[in-house]
Each structure stands twice: as structure tokens, then as C-alpha cells.
Amino acid sequence: VEKTWQTICMYSVDKMIKESRRFGRQQPALAGFVLAYCDDFQVEVKDFVFCMAFVVYQMFKRVCDVPEIPEEIIDNADEQTFNSIEVLASDNFLDELAKVPSMLKQRYVFGYVASALFEKDASVALTAEEQGMAFLILKTVIDCLDKVTA
């Protein structure tokens, strides 16, 4: 996990653009999902969340083949994420969140996402609402990738 994001952090702007486009070609439904949910974000926030989705994708791709994710899997994962909002609003948020199967299986990926989203000195300042939405978007991305690579 750490090696992947550190490698991507070293990409030039041109290489990042090229790789982001490749991500969009390899995973059109997943990239479209991320962009659609980020539609109301400011451009820099949208770019940040899309970049994080790309990094998460690369984390999975680094260890196994990732087939193209069909819309049905994305829709199912999105629905499960939406249903988990009740868990996120509970008083025992962390205890309940720890019970979510993908959180247990992909704890290092979720750790990267959480640290990047909630970092105090982040290069892109996210509002609390943007952080929450970005977390839900990226949870859905992780759940989809976990499902097709299991």
C-alpha cells in the first residue's frame, strides 16, 4: 500500500494525466462512478478524490489482475455503502465500522484513505462534508475492487 502511493507521488504531471486516462479506459464504469459522485465538488477536490481512487486501483493492480468492473457490481457496492451510512452515524462509529467485512480485509487500504482524507496539513483542504462523501465514494471503490479480485 505504502509503496504504491509513494511511487505515484513521484509521477510527473504528464505521467499522472496519462495514467489517469489509462485508468478511465481500463475501468470506465468505476472512473465514471467516481466522477459522477464528485460532480458537485470544486475542481481541486474532484481531482484529489479521483487521484485517490486511481491510487487505490493501483494498489490492487499491483498485487493481482483487476478485471473491468461492471456497473452492476458498482451499483450493488454503492447500495451497500449507502446502507452503511446508519453505521457511520452511530455513536459507536469506530466499533461498528470495524465490523464491516471489507474494512477488516482491506484495513491497510482504508488506512491510507483515512490518513489522506483526514490529514491536517493536506495539500487540498476538504470540508467535513467533502471528507465524508469522499470516504463513501472510496469505500465503494475499495469494495468493488475487493469483490472482483477476491
JSON list of C-alpha atoms in Angstrom, two decimals:
[
{"chain": "A", "resi": 1, "resn": "VAL", "atom": "CA", "xyz": [0.00, 0.00, 0.00]},
{"chain": "A", "resi": 2, "resn": "GLU", "atom": "CA", "xyz": [2.63, 2.50, 1.06]},
{"chain": "A", "resi": 3, "resn": "LYS", "atom": "CA", "xyz": [4.98, 1.66, -1.81]},
{"chain": "A", "resi": 4, "resn": "THR", "atom": "CA", "xyz": [2.19, 2.21, -4.34]},
{"chain": "A", "resi": 5, "resn": "TRP", "atom": "CA", "xyz": [1.22, 5.69, -3.20]},
{"chain": "A", "resi": 6, "resn": "GLN", "atom": "CA", "xyz": [4.85, 6.71, -2.77]},
{"chain": "A", "resi": 7, "resn": "THR", "atom": "CA", "xyz": [5.59, 5.61, -6.34]},
{"chain": "A", "resi": 8, "resn": "ILE", "atom": "CA", "xyz": [2.59, 7.52, -7.69]},
{"chain": "A", "resi": 9, "resn": "CYS", "atom": "CA", "xyz": [3.57, 10.62, -5.72]},
{"chain": "A", "resi": 10, "resn": "MET", "atom": "CA", "xyz": [6.76, 10.69, -7.77]},
{"chain": "A", "resi": 11, "resn": "TYR", "atom": "CA", "xyz": [4.86, 10.84, -11.09]},
{"chain": "A", "resi": 12, "resn": "SER", "atom": "CA", "xyz": [5.23, 13.97, -13.17]},
{"chain": "A", "resi": 13, "resn": "VAL", "atom": "CA", "xyz": [2.05, 15.86, -14.03]},
{"chain": "A", "resi": 14, "resn": "ASP", "atom": "CA", "xyz": [2.17, 14.50, -17.59]},
{"chain": "A", "resi": 15, "resn": "LYS", "atom": "CA", "xyz": [2.59, 10.91, -16.39]},
{"chain": "A", "resi": 16, "resn": "MET", "atom": "CA", "xyz": [-0.26, 11.32, -13.88]},
{"chain": "A", "resi": 17, "resn": "ILE", "atom": "CA", "xyz": [-2.56, 12.61, -16.62]},
{"chain": "A", "resi": 18, "resn": "LYS", "atom": "CA", "xyz": [-1.57, 9.71, -18.90]},
{"chain": "A", "resi": 19, "resn": "GLU", "atom": "CA", "xyz": [-2.09, 7.13, -16.14]},
{"chain": "A", "resi": 20, "resn": "SER", "atom": "CA", "xyz": [-5.42, 8.68, -15.10]},
{"chain": "A", "resi": 21, "resn": "ARG", "atom": "CA", "xyz": [-6.65, 8.38, -18.67]},
{"chain": "A", "resi": 22, "resn": "ARG", "atom": "CA", "xyz": [-5.50, 4.76, -18.77]},
{"chain": "A", "resi": 23, "resn": "PHE", "atom": "CA", "xyz": [-7.44, 4.14, -15.53]},
{"chain": "A", "resi": 24, "resn": "GLY", "atom": "CA", "xyz": [-10.52, 5.62, -17.23]},
{"chain": "A", "resi": 25, "resn": "ARG", "atom": "CA", "xyz": [-10.08, 3.31, -20.23]},
{"chain": "A", "resi": 26, "resn": "GLN", "atom": "CA", "xyz": [-9.43, 0.20, -18.13]},
{"chain": "A", "resi": 27, "resn": "GLN", "atom": "CA", "xyz": [-12.20, 0.90, -15.63]},
{"chain": "A", "resi": 28, "resn": "PRO", "atom": "CA", "xyz": [-14.72, 3.17, -17.40]},
{"chain": "A", "resi": 29, "resn": "ALA", "atom": "CA", "xyz": [-17.67, 2.39, -15.14]},
{"chain": "A", "resi": 30, "resn": "LEU", "atom": "CA", "xyz": [-15.64, 2.81, -11.95]},
{"chain": "A", "resi": 31, "resn": "ALA", "atom": "CA", "xyz": [-14.00, 6.05, -13.12]},
{"chain": "A", "resi": 32, "resn": "GLY", "atom": "CA", "xyz": [-17.40, 7.30, -14.23]},
{"chain": "A", "resi": 33, "resn": "PHE", "atom": "CA", "xyz": [-18.88, 6.47, -10.83]},
{"chain": "A", "resi": 34, "resn": "VAL", "atom": "CA", "xyz": [-16.17, 8.47, -9.05]},
{"chain": "A", "resi": 35, "resn": "LEU", "atom": "CA", "xyz": [-16.52, 11.47, -11.35]},
{"chain": "A", "resi": 36, "resn": "ALA", "atom": "CA", "xyz": [-20.33, 11.42, -11.15]},
{"chain": "A", "resi": 37, "resn": "TYR", "atom": "CA", "xyz": [-20.32, 11.46, -7.35]},
{"chain": "A", "resi": 38, "resn": "CYS", "atom": "CA", "xyz": [-17.69, 14.22, -7.33]},
{"chain": "A", "resi": 39, "resn": "ASP", "atom": "CA", "xyz": [-19.67, 16.39, -9.73]},
{"chain": "A", "resi": 40, "resn": "ASP", "atom": "CA", "xyz": [-20.64, 18.94, -7.08]},
{"chain": "A", "resi": 41, "resn": "PHE", "atom": "CA", "xyz": [-17.10, 19.26, -5.70]},
{"chain": "A", "resi": 42, "resn": "GLN", "atom": "CA", "xyz": [-14.72, 22.06, -6.57]},
{"chain": "A", "resi": 43, "resn": "VAL", "atom": "CA", "xyz": [-12.28, 21.06, -9.31]},
{"chain": "A", "resi": 44, "resn": "GLU", "atom": "CA", "xyz": [-9.31, 20.56, -6.98]},
{"chain": "A", "resi": 45, "resn": "VAL", "atom": "CA", "xyz": [-11.39, 18.36, -4.63]},
{"chain": "A", "resi": 46, "resn": "LYS", "atom": "CA", "xyz": [-12.73, 16.35, -7.58]},
{"chain": "A", "resi": 47, "resn": "ASP", "atom": "CA", "xyz": [-9.17, 15.86, -8.88]},
{"chain": "A", "resi": 48, "resn": "PHE", "atom": "CA", "xyz": [-7.98, 14.83, -5.41]},
{"chain": "A", "resi": 49, "resn": "VAL", "atom": "CA", "xyz": [-10.72, 12.20, -4.95]},
{"chain": "A", "resi": 50, "resn": "PHE", "atom": "CA", "xyz": [-10.22, 10.87, -8.49]},
{"chain": "A", "resi": 51, "resn": "CYS", "atom": "CA", "xyz": [-6.48, 10.65, -7.85]},
{"chain": "A", "resi": 52, "resn": "MET", "atom": "CA", "xyz": [-7.12, 8.74, -4.62]},
{"chain": "A", "resi": 53, "resn": "ALA", "atom": "CA", "xyz": [-9.41, 6.32, -6.49]},
{"chain": "A", "resi": 54, "resn": "PHE", "atom": "CA", "xyz": [-6.62, 5.85, -9.04]},
{"chain": "A", "resi": 55, "resn": "VAL", "atom": "CA", "xyz": [-4.09, 5.16, -6.26]},
{"chain": "A", "resi": 56, "resn": "VAL", "atom": "CA", "xyz": [-6.44, 2.63, -4.64]},
{"chain": "A", "resi": 57, "resn": "TYR", "atom": "CA", "xyz": [-6.92, 0.93, -8.03]},
{"chain": "A", "resi": 58, "resn": "GLN", "atom": "CA", "xyz": [-3.14, 0.75, -8.48]},
{"chain": "A", "resi": 59, "resn": "MET", "atom": "CA", "xyz": [-2.79, -0.80, -5.01]},
{"chain": "A", "resi": 60, "resn": "PHE", "atom": "CA", "xyz": [-5.00, -3.68, -6.09]},
{"chain": "A", "resi": 61, "resn": "LYS", "atom": "CA", "xyz": [-3.49, -3.88, -9.56]},
{"chain": "A", "resi": 62, "resn": "ARG", "atom": "CA", "xyz": [-0.02, -4.15, -8.11]},
{"chain": "A", "resi": 63, "resn": "VAL", "atom": "CA", "xyz": [-0.84, -7.48, -6.46]},
{"chain": "A", "resi": 64, "resn": "CYS", "atom": "CA", "xyz": [-3.27, -9.09, -8.91]},
{"chain": "A", "resi": 65, "resn": "ASP", "atom": "CA", "xyz": [-5.10, -8.76, -12.19]},
{"chain": "A", "resi": 66, "resn": "VAL", "atom": "CA", "xyz": [-8.12, -6.48, -11.92]},
{"chain": "A", "resi": 67, "resn": "PRO", "atom": "CA", "xyz": [-10.85, -7.23, -14.44]},
{"chain": "A", "resi": 68, "resn": "GLU", "atom": "CA", "xyz": [-13.09, -4.46, -15.71]},
{"chain": "A", "resi": 69, "resn": "ILE", "atom": "CA", "xyz": [-15.72, -3.81, -13.07]},
{"chain": "A", "resi": 70, "resn": "PRO", "atom": "CA", "xyz": [-19.28, -3.96, -14.41]},
{"chain": "A", "resi": 71, "resn": "GLU", "atom": "CA", "xyz": [-21.87, -1.36, -13.42]},
{"chain": "A", "resi": 72, "resn": "GLU", "atom": "CA", "xyz": [-23.91, -4.00, -11.57]},
{"chain": "A", "resi": 73, "resn": "ILE", "atom": "CA", "xyz": [-21.10, -4.57, -9.08]},
{"chain": "A", "resi": 74, "resn": "ILE", "atom": "CA", "xyz": [-20.67, -0.82, -8.63]},
{"chain": "A", "resi": 75, "resn": "ASP", "atom": "CA", "xyz": [-24.42, -0.34, -8.10]},
{"chain": "A", "resi": 76, "resn": "ASN", "atom": "CA", "xyz": [-24.51, -3.14, -5.51]},
{"chain": "A", "resi": 77, "resn": "ALA", "atom": "CA", "xyz": [-21.47, -1.79, -3.67]},
{"chain": "A", "resi": 78, "resn": "ASP", "atom": "CA", "xyz": [-22.90, 1.73, -3.76]},
{"chain": "A", "resi": 79, "resn": "GLU", "atom": "CA", "xyz": [-26.17, 0.46, -2.27]},
{"chain": "A", "resi": 80, "resn": "GLN", "atom": "CA", "xyz": [-24.28, -1.37, 0.49]},
{"chain": "A", "resi": 81, "resn": "THR", "atom": "CA", "xyz": [-22.28, 1.78, 1.21]},
{"chain": "A", "resi": 82, "resn": "PHE", "atom": "CA", "xyz": [-25.47, 3.84, 1.32]},
{"chain": "A", "resi": 83, "resn": "ASN", "atom": "CA", "xyz": [-26.99, 1.32, 3.73]},
{"chain": "A", "resi": 84, "resn": "SER", "atom": "CA", "xyz": [-23.91, 1.59, 5.93]},
{"chain": "A", "resi": 85, "resn": "ILE", "atom": "CA", "xyz": [-24.47, 5.31, 6.45]},
{"chain": "A", "resi": 86, "resn": "GLU", "atom": "CA", "xyz": [-26.52, 4.40, 9.52]},
{"chain": "A", "resi": 87, "resn": "VAL", "atom": "CA", "xyz": [-23.40, 2.75, 10.91]},
{"chain": "A", "resi": 88, "resn": "LEU", "atom": "CA", "xyz": [-21.38, 5.88, 10.20]},
{"chain": "A", "resi": 89, "resn": "ALA", "atom": "CA", "xyz": [-23.94, 8.00, 12.07]},
{"chain": "A", "resi": 90, "resn": "SER", "atom": "CA", "xyz": [-23.99, 5.76, 15.16]},
{"chain": "A", "resi": 91, "resn": "ASP", "atom": "CA", "xyz": [-22.46, 6.69, 18.49]},
{"chain": "A", "resi": 92, "resn": "ASN", "atom": "CA", "xyz": [-20.19, 3.64, 18.25]},
{"chain": "A", "resi": 93, "resn": "PHE", "atom": "CA", "xyz": [-18.94, 4.60, 14.77]},
{"chain": "A", "resi": 94, "resn": "LEU", "atom": "CA", "xyz": [-15.47, 3.06, 15.03]},
{"chain": "A", "resi": 95, "resn": "ASP", "atom": "CA", "xyz": [-16.68, -0.15, 16.66]},
{"chain": "A", "resi": 96, "resn": "GLU", "atom": "CA", "xyz": [-19.40, -0.62, 14.04]},
{"chain": "A", "resi": 97, "resn": "LEU", "atom": "CA", "xyz": [-17.13, 0.33, 11.16]},
{"chain": "A", "resi": 98, "resn": "ALA", "atom": "CA", "xyz": [-14.59, -2.26, 12.27]},
{"chain": "A", "resi": 99, "resn": "LYS", "atom": "CA", "xyz": [-17.25, -4.96, 11.72]},
{"chain": "A", "resi": 100, "resn": "VAL", "atom": "CA", "xyz": [-17.68, -4.15, 8.02]},
{"chain": "A", "resi": 101, "resn": "PRO", "atom": "CA", "xyz": [-16.06, -7.11, 6.19]},
{"chain": "A", "resi": 102, "resn": "SER", "atom": "CA", "xyz": [-14.17, -5.04, 3.61]},
{"chain": "A", "resi": 103, "resn": "MET", "atom": "CA", "xyz": [-12.81, -2.82, 6.37]},
{"chain": "A", "resi": 104, "resn": "LEU", "atom": "CA", "xyz": [-11.26, -5.86, 8.00]},
{"chain": "A", "resi": 105, "resn": "LYS", "atom": "CA", "xyz": [-9.94, -7.40, 4.81]},
{"chain": "A", "resi": 106, "resn": "GLN", "atom": "CA", "xyz": [-8.61, -4.17, 3.30]},
{"chain": "A", "resi": 107, "resn": "ARG", "atom": "CA", "xyz": [-7.62, -2.36, 6.51]},
{"chain": "A", "resi": 108, "resn": "TYR", "atom": "CA", "xyz": [-4.34, -1.07, 5.08]},
{"chain": "A", "resi": 109, "resn": "VAL", "atom": "CA", "xyz": [-6.04, 0.41, 2.03]},
{"chain": "A", "resi": 110, "resn": "PHE", "atom": "CA", "xyz": [-8.68, 2.00, 4.27]},
{"chain": "A", "resi": 111, "resn": "GLY", "atom": "CA", "xyz": [-5.88, 3.28, 6.49]},
{"chain": "A", "resi": 112, "resn": "TYR", "atom": "CA", "xyz": [-4.31, 5.03, 3.51]},
{"chain": "A", "resi": 113, "resn": "VAL", "atom": "CA", "xyz": [-7.68, 6.54, 2.53]},
{"chain": "A", "resi": 114, "resn": "ALA", "atom": "CA", "xyz": [-8.42, 7.74, 6.05]},
{"chain": "A", "resi": 115, "resn": "SER", "atom": "CA", "xyz": [-4.98, 9.26, 6.55]},
{"chain": "A", "resi": 116, "resn": "ALA", "atom": "CA", "xyz": [-5.10, 11.04, 3.19]},
{"chain": "A", "resi": 117, "resn": "LEU", "atom": "CA", "xyz": [-8.64, 12.36, 3.69]},
{"chain": "A", "resi": 118, "resn": "PHE", "atom": "CA", "xyz": [-8.28, 13.48, 7.28]},
{"chain": "A", "resi": 119, "resn": "GLU", "atom": "CA", "xyz": [-4.70, 14.75, 7.20]},
{"chain": "A", "resi": 120, "resn": "LYS", "atom": "CA", "xyz": [-4.43, 18.09, 8.97]},
{"chain": "A", "resi": 121, "resn": "ASP", "atom": "CA", "xyz": [-1.83, 19.57, 6.59]},
{"chain": "A", "resi": 122, "resn": "ALA", "atom": "CA", "xyz": [-3.28, 18.16, 3.36]},
{"chain": "A", "resi": 123, "resn": "SER", "atom": "CA", "xyz": [-2.46, 19.91, 0.10]},
{"chain": "A", "resi": 124, "resn": "VAL", "atom": "CA", "xyz": [-6.19, 20.07, -0.66]},
{"chain": "A", "resi": 125, "resn": "ALA", "atom": "CA", "xyz": [-8.38, 21.38, 2.14]},
{"chain": "A", "resi": 126, "resn": "LEU", "atom": "CA", "xyz": [-11.59, 19.35, 2.34]},
{"chain": "A", "resi": 127, "resn": "THR", "atom": "CA", "xyz": [-14.66, 20.38, 4.28]},
{"chain": "A", "resi": 128, "resn": "ALA", "atom": "CA", "xyz": [-16.10, 17.83, 6.70]},
{"chain": "A", "resi": 129, "resn": "GLU", "atom": "CA", "xyz": [-18.89, 17.13, 4.19]},
{"chain": "A", "resi": 130, "resn": "GLU", "atom": "CA", "xyz": [-16.37, 16.58, 1.38]},
{"chain": "A", "resi": 131, "resn": "GLN", "atom": "CA", "xyz": [-14.33, 14.27, 3.61]},
{"chain": "A", "resi": 132, "resn": "GLY", "atom": "CA", "xyz": [-17.42, 12.22, 4.41]},
{"chain": "A", "resi": 133, "resn": "MET", "atom": "CA", "xyz": [-18.55, 11.99, 0.79]},
{"chain": "A", "resi": 134, "resn": "ALA", "atom": "CA", "xyz": [-15.04, 11.19, -0.42]},
{"chain": "A", "resi": 135, "resn": "PHE", "atom": "CA", "xyz": [-14.78, 8.41, 2.18]},
{"chain": "A", "resi": 136, "resn": "LEU", "atom": "CA", "xyz": [-18.07, 6.90, 0.99]},
{"chain": "A", "resi": 137, "resn": "ILE", "atom": "CA", "xyz": [-17.01, 7.12, -2.66]},
{"chain": "A", "resi": 138, "resn": "LEU", "atom": "CA", "xyz": [-13.65, 5.50, -1.93]},
{"chain": "A", "resi": 139, "resn": "LYS", "atom": "CA", "xyz": [-15.25, 2.83, 0.27]},
{"chain": "A", "resi": 140, "resn": "THR", "atom": "CA", "xyz": [-17.40, 1.87, -2.70]},
{"chain": "A", "resi": 141, "resn": "VAL", "atom": "CA", "xyz": [-14.31, 1.78, -4.95]},
{"chain": "A", "resi": 142, "resn": "ILE", "atom": "CA", "xyz": [-12.47, -0.46, -2.47]},
{"chain": "A", "resi": 143, "resn": "ASP", "atom": "CA", "xyz": [-15.49, -2.74, -2.08]},
{"chain": "A", "resi": 144, "resn": "CYS", "atom": "CA", "xyz": [-15.75, -3.13, -5.88]},
{"chain": "A", "resi": 145, "resn": "LEU", "atom": "CA", "xyz": [-12.05, -3.87, -6.29]},
{"chain": "A", "resi": 146, "resn": "ASP", "atom": "CA", "xyz": [-12.15, -6.30, -3.38]},
{"chain": "A", "resi": 147, "resn": "LYS", "atom": "CA", "xyz": [-15.13, -8.11, -4.92]},
{"chain": "A", "resi": 148, "resn": "VAL", "atom": "CA", "xyz": [-13.60, -8.60, -8.38]},
{"chain": "A", "resi": 149, "resn": "THR", "atom": "CA", "xyz": [-10.20, -9.66, -7.04]},
{"chain": "A", "resi": 150, "resn": "ALA", "atom": "CA", "xyz": [-11.38, -11.98, -4.25]}
]
